[in-house]
mmCIF file of N, CA and C in Angstrom:
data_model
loop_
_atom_site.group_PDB
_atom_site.id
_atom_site.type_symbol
_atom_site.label_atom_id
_atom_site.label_comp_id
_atom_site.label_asym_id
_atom_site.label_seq_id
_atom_site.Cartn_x
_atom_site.Cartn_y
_atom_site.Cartn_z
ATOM 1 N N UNK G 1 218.058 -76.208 28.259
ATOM 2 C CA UNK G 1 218.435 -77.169 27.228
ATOM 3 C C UNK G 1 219.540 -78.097 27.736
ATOM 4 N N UNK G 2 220.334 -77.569 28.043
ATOM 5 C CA UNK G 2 221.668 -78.376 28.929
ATOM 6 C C UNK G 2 221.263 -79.457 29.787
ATOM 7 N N UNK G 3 219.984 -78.848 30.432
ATOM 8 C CA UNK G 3 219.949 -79.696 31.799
ATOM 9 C C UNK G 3 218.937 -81.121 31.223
ATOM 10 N N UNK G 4 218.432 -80.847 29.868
ATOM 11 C CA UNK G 4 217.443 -81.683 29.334
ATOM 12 C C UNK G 4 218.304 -82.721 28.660
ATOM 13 N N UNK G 5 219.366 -82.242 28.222
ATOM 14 C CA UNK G 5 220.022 -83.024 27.542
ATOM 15 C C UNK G 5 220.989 -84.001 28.915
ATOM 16 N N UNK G 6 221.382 -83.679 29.627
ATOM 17 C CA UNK G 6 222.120 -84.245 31.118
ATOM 18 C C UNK G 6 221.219 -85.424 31.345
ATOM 19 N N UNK G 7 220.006 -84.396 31.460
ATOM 20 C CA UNK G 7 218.946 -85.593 32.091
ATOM 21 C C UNK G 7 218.577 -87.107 30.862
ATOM 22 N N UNK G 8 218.240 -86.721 29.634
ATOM 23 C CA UNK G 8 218.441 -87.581 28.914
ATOM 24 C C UNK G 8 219.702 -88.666 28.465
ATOM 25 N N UNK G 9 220.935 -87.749 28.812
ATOM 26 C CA UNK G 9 221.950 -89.253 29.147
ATOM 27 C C UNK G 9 221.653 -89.765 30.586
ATOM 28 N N UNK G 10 221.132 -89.065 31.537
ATOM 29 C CA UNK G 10 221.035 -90.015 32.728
ATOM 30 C C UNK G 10 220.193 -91.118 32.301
ATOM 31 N N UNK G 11 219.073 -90.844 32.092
ATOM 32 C CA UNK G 11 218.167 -91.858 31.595
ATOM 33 C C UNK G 11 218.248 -93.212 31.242
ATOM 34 N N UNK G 12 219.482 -92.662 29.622
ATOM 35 C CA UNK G 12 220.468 -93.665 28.725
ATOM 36 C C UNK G 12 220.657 -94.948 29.675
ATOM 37 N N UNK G 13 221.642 -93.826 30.583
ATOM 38 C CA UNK G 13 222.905 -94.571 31.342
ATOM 39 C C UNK G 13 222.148 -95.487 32.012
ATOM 40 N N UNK G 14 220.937 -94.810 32.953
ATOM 41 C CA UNK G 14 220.310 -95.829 34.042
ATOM 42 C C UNK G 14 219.399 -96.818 33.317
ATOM 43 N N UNK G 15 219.152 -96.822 32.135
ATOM 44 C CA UNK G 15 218.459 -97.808 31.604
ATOM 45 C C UNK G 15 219.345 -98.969 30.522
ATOM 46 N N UNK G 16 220.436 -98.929 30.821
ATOM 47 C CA UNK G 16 221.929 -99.490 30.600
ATOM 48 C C UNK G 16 222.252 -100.602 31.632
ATOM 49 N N UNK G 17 222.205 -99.822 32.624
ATOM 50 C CA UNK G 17 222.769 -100.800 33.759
ATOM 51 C C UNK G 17 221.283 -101.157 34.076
ATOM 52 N N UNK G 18 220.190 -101.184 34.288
ATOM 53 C CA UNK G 18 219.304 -101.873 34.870
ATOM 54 C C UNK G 18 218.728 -102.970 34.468
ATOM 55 N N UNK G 19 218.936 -103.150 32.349
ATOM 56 C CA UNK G 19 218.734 -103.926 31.702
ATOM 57 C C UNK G 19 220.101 -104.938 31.515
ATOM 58 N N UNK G 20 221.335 -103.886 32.390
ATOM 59 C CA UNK G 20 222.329 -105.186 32.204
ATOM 60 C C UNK G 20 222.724 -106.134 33.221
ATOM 61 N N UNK G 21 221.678 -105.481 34.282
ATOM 62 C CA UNK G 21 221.953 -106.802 35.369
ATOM 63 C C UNK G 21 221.165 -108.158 35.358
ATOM 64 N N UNK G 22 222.004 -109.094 35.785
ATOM 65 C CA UNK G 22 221.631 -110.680 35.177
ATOM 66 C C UNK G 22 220.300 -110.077 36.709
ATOM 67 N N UNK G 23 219.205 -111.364 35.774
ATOM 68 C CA UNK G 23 218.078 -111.667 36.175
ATOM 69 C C UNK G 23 218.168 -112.894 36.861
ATOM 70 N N UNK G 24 217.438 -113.054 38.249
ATOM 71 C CA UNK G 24 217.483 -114.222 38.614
ATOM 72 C C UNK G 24 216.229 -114.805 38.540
ATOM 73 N N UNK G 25 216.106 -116.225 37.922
ATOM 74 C CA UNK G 25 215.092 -116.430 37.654
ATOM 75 C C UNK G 25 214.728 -117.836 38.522
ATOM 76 N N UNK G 26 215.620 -117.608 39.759
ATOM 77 C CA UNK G 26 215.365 -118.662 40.745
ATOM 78 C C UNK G 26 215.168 -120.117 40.457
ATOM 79 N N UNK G 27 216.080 -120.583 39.450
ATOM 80 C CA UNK G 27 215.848 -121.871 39.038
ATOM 81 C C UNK G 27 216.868 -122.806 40.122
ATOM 82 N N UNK G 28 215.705 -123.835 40.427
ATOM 83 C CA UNK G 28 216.956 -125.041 41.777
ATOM 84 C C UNK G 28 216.339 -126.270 41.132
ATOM 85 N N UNK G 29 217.271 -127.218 41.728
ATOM 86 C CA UNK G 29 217.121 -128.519 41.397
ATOM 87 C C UNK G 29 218.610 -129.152 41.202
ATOM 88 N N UNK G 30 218.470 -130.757 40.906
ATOM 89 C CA UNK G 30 219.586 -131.131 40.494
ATOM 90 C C UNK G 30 219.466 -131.675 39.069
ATOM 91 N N UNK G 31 220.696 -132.262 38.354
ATOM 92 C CA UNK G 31 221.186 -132.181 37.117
ATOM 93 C C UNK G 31 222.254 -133.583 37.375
ATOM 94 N N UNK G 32 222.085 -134.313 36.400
ATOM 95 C CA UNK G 32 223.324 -135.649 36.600
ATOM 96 C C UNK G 32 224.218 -134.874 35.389
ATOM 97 N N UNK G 33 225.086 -135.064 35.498
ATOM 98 C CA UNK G 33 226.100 -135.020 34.503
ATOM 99 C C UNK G 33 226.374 -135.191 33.350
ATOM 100 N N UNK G 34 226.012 -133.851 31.863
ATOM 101 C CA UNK G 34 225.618 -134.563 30.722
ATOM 102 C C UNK G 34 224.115 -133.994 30.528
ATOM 103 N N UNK G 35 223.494 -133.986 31.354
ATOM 104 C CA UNK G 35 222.645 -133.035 31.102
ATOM 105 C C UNK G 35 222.213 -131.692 31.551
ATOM 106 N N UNK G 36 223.752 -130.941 31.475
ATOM 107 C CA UNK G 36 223.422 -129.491 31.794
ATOM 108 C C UNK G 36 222.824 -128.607 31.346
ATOM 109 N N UNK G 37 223.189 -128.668 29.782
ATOM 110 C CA UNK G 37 222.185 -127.932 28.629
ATOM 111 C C UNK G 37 220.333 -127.918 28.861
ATOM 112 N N UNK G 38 219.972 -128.553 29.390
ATOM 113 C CA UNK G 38 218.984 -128.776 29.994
ATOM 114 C C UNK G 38 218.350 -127.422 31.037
ATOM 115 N N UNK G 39 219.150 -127.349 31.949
ATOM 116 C CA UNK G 39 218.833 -125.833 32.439
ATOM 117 C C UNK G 39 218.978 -124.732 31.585
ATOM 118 N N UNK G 40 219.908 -124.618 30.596
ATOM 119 C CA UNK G 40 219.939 -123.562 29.731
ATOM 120 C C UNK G 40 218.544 -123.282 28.704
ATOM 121 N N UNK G 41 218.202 -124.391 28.386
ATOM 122 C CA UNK G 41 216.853 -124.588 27.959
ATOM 123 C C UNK G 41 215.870 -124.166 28.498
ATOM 124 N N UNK G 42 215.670 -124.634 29.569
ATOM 125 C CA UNK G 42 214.611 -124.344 30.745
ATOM 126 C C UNK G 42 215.031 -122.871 30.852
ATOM 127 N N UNK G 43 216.000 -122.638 31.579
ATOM 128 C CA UNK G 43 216.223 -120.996 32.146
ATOM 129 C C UNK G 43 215.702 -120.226 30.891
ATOM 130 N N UNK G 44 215.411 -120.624 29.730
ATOM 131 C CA UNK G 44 214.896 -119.737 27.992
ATOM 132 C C UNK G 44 213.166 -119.567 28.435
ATOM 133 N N UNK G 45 213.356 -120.709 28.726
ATOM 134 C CA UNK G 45 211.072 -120.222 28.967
ATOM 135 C C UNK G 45 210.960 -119.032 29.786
ATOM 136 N N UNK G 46 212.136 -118.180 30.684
ATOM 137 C CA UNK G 46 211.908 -117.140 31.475
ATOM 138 C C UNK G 46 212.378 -116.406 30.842
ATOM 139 N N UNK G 47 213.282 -116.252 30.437
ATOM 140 C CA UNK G 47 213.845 -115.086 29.661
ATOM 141 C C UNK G 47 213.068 -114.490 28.638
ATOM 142 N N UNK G 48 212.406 -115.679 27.824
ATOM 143 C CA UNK G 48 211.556 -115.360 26.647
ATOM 144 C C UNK G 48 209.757 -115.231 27.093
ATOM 145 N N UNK G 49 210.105 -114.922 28.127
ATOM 146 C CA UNK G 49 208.603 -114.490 28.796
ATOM 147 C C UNK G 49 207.352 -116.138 28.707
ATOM 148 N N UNK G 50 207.684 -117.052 28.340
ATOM 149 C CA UNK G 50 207.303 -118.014 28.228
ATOM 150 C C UNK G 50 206.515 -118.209 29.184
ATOM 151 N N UNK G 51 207.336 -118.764 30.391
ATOM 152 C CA UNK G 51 206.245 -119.230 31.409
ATOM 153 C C UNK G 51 207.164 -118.277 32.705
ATOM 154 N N UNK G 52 206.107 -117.643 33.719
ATOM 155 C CA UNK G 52 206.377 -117.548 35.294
ATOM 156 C C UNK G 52 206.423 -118.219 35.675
ATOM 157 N N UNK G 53 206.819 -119.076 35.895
ATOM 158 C CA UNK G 53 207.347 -120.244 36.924
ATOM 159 C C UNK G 53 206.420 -121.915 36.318
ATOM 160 N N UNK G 54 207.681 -122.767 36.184
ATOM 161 C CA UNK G 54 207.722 -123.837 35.758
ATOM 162 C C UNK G 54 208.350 -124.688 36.684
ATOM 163 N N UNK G 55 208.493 -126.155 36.577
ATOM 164 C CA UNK G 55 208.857 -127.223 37.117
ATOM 165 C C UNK G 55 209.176 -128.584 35.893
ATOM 166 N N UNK G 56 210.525 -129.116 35.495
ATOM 167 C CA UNK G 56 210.533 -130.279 34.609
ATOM 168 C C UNK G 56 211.235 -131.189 35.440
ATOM 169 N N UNK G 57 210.805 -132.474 35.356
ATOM 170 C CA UNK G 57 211.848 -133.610 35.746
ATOM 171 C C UNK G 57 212.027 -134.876 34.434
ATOM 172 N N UNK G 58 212.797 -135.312 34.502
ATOM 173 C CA UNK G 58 212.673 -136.906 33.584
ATOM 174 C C UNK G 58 214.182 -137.690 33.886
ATOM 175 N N UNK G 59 213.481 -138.795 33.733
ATOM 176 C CA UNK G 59 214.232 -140.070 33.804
ATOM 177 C C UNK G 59 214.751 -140.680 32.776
ATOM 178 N N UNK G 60 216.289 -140.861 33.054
ATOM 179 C CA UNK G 60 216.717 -141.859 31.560
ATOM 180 C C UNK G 60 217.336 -142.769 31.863
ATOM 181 N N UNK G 61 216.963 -144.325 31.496
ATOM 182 C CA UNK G 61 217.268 -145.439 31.978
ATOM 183 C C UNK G 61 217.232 -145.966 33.075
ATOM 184 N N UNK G 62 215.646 -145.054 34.369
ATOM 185 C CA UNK G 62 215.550 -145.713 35.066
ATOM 186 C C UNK G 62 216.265 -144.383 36.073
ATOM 187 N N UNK G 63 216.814 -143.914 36.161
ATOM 188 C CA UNK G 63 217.394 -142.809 37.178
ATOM 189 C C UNK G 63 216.857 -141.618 36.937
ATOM 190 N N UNK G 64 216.620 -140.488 37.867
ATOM 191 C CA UNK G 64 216.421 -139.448 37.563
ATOM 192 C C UNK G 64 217.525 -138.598 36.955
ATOM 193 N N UNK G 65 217.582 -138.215 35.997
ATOM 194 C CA UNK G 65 218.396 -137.264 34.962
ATOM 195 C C UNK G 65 218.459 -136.176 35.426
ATOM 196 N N UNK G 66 216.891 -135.309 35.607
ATOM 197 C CA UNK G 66 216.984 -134.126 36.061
ATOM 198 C C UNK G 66 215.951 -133.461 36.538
ATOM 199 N N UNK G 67 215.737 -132.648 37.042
ATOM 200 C CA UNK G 67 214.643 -132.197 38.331
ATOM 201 C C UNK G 67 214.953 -130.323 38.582
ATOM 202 N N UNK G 68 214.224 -129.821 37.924
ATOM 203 C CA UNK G 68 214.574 -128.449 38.003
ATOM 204 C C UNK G 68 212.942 -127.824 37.860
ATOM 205 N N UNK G 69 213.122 -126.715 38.820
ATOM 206 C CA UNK G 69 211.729 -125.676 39.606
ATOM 207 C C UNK G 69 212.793 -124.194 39.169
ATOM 208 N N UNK G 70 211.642 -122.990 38.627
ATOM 209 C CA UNK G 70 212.259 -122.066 38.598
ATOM 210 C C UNK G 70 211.105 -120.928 38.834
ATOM 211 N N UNK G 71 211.596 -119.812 38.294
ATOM 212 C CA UNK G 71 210.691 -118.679 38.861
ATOM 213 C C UNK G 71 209.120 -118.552 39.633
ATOM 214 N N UNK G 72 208.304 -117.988 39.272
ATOM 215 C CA UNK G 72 207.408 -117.589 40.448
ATOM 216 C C UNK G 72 205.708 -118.267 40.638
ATOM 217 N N UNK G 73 205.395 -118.485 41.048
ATOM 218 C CA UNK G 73 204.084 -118.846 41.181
ATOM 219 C C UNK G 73 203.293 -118.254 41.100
ATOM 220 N N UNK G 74 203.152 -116.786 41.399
ATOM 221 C CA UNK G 74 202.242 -115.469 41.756
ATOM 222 C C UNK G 74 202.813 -114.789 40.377
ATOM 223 N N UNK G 75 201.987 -113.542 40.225
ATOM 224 C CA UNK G 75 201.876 -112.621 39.636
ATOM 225 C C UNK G 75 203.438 -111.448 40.352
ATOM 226 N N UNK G 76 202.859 -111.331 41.344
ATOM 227 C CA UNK G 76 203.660 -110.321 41.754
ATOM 228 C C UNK G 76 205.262 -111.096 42.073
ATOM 229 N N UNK G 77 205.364 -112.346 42.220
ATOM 230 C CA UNK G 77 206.376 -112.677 41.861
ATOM 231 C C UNK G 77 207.374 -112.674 43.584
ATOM 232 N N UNK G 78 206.443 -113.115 44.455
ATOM 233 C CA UNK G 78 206.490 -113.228 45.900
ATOM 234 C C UNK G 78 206.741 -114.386 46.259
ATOM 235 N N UNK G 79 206.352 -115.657 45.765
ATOM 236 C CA UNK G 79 206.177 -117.173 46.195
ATOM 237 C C UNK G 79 207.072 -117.505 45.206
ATOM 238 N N UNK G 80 208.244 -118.470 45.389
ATOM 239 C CA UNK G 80 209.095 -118.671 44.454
ATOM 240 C C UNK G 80 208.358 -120.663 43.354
ATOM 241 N N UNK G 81 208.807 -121.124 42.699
ATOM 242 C CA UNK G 81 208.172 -121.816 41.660
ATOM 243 C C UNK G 81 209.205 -123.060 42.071
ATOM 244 N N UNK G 82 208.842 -124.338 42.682
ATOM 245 C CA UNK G 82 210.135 -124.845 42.997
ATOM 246 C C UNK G 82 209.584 -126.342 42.498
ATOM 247 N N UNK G 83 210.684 -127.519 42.464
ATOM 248 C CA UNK G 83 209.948 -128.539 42.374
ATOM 249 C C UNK G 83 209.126 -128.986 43.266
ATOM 250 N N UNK G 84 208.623 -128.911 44.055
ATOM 251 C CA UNK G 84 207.626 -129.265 45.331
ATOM 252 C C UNK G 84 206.514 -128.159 44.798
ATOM 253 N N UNK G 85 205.972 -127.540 44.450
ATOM 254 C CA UNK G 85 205.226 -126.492 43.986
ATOM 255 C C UNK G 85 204.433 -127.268 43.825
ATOM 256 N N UNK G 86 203.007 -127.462 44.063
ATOM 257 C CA UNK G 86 201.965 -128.237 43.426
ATOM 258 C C UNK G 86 201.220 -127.498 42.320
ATOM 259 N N UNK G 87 200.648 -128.095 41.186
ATOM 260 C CA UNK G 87 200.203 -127.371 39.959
ATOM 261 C C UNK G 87 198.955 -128.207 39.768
ATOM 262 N N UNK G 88 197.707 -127.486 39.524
ATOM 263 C CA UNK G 88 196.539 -127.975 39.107
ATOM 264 C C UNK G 88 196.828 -128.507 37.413
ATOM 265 N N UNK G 89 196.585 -129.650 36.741
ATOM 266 C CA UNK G 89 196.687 -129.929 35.539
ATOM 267 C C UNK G 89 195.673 -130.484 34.856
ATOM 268 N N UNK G 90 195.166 -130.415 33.673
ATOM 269 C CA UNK G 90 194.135 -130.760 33.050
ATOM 270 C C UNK G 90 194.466 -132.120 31.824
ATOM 271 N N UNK G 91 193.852 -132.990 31.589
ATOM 272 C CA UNK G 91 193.734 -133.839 30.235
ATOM 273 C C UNK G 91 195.164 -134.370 30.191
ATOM 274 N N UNK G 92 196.581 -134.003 31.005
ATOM 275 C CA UNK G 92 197.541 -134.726 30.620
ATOM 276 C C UNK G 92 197.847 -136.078 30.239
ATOM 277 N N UNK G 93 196.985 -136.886 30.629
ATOM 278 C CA UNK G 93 196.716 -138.146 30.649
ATOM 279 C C UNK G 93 196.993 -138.678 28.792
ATOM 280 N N UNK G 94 195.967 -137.793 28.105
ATOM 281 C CA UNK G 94 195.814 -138.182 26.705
ATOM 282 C C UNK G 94 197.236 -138.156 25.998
ATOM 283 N N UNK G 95 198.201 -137.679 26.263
ATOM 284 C CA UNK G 95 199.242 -137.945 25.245
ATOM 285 C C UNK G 95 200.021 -139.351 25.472
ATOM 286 N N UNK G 96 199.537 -139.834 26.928
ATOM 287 C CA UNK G 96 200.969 -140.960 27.435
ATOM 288 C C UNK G 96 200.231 -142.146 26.906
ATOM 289 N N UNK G 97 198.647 -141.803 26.867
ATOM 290 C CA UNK G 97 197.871 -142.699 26.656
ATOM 291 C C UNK G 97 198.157 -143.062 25.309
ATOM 292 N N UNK G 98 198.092 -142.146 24.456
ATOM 293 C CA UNK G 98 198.079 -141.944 23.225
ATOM 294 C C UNK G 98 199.680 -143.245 22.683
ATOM 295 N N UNK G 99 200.855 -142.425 23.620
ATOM 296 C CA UNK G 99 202.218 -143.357 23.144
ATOM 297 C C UNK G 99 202.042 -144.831 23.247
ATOM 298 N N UNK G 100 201.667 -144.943 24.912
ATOM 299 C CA UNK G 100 201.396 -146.444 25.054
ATOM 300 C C UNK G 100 200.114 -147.047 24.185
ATOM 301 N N UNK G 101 199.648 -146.422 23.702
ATOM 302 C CA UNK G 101 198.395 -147.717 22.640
ATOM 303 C C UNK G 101 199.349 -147.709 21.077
ATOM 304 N N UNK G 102 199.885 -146.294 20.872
ATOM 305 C CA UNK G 102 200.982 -146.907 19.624
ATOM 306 C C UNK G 102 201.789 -147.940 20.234
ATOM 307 N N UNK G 103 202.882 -148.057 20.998
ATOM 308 C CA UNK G 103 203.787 -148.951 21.385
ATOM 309 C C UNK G 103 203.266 -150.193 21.448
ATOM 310 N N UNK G 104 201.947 -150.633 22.078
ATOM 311 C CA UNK G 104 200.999 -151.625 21.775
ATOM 312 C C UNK G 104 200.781 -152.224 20.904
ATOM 313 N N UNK G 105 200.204 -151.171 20.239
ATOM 314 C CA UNK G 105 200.147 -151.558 18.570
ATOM 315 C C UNK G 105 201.434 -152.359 17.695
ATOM 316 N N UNK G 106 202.251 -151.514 17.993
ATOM 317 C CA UNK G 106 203.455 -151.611 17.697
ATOM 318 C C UNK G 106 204.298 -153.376 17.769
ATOM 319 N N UNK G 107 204.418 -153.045 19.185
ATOM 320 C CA UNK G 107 204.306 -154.867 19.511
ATOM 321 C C UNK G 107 203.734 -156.020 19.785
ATOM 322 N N UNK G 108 202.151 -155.554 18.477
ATOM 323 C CA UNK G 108 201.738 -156.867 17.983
ATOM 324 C C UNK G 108 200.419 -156.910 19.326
ATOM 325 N N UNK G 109 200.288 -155.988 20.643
ATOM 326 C CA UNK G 109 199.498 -156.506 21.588
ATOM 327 C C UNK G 109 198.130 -156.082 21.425
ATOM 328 N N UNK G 110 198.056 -155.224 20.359
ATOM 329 C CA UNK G 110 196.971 -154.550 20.402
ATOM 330 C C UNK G 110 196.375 -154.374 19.166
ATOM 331 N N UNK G 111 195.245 -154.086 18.055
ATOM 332 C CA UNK G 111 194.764 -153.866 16.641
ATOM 333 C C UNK G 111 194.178 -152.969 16.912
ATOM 334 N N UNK G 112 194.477 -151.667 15.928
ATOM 335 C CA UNK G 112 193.164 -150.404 15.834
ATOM 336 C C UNK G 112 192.699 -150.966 15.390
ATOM 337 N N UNK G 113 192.032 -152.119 14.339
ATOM 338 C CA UNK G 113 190.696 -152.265 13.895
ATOM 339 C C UNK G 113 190.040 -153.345 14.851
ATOM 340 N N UNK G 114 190.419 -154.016 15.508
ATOM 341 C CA UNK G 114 189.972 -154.919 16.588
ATOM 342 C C UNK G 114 188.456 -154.064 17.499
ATOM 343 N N UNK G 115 187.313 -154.576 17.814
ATOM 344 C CA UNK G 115 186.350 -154.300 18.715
ATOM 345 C C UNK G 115 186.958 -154.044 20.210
ATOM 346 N N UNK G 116 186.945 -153.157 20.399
ATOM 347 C CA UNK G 116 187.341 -152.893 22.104
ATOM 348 C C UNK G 116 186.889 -154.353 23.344
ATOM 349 N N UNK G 117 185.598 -154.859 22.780
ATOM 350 C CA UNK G 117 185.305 -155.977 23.348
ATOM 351 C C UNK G 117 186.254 -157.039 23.412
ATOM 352 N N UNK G 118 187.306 -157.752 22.488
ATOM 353 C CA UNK G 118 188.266 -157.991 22.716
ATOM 354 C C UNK G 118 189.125 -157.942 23.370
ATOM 355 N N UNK G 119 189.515 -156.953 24.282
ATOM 356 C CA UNK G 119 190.332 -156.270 24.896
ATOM 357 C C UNK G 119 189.601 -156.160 26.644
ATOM 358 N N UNK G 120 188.421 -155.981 26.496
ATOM 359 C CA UNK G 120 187.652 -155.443 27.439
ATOM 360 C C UNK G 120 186.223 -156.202 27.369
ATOM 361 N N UNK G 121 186.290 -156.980 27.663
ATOM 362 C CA UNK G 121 184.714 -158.036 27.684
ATOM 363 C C UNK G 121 183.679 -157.729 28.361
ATOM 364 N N UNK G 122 182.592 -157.439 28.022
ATOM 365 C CA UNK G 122 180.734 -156.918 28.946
ATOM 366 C C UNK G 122 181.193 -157.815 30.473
#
C-alpha cells in the first residue's frame, strides 16, 4: 500500500513538471514594431491544437508588418513549419476576388446588375 501510494505521488509530481515546461512551438520571423501581439495570436493556433504548423505575413501601408512561420510540417513533428515552407492551397483566389468586385462596385467602376458583356466584350 505504501509503495502504491509513493508511486502515485510520483506520477502527480512527474506529470506536474512535464505539463509545466514551456512548449516550443518554433515560431521565427520578423515583427515591425507595434505589432507584437500578433505573435501572441499566432503562437494560440498551437497551443489550442489549431493548426501544426502555419505561416502568416501582411502588409500595412505598403511595408511588410509581419512575417511569422511556426511549428511543424509533418505529423511526427521532424521538419520544422517556417516562412519559406511551401503549402499546396486550394480556391483562395475567391475571397480577394470577392473584396475587389465589392470595392469596384463601390467606386462606381463596376454594376452587379450590368451584363458581363459590358465589361468583357465576345
Amino acid at each position: 500500500m505504501r509503495y502504491s501510494v509513493a508511486f502515485v505521488w510520483c506520477l502527480f509530481i512527474f506529470s506536474i513538471v512535464v505539463h509545466s515546461e514551456p512548449v516550443d512551438y518554433n515560431i521565427r520571423g520578423t515583427i515591425k514594431p507595434g505589432w507584437e501581439f500578433v505573435r501572441n495570436l499566432f503562437r494560440e493556433n498551437f497551443v489550442q491544437d489549431r493548426d501544426l504548423g502555419a505561416s502568416v505575413a501582411a502588409y500595412y501601408q505598403g511595408s511588410l508588418a509581419f512575417e511569422l512561420g511556426g511549428g511543424w510540417f509533418d505529423q511526427s513533428r521532424t521538419k520544422p513549419y517556417d516562412v519559406e515552407t511551401l503549402q499546396l492551397v486550394f480556391s483562395t483566389s475567391k475571397g480577394l476576388v470577392a473584396a475587389a468586385v465589392a470595392l469596384a462596385v463601390q467606386r462606381g467602376l463596376l454594376d452587379y446588375s450590368a451584363l458581363v458583356t459590358r465589361y468583357w466584350p465576345e
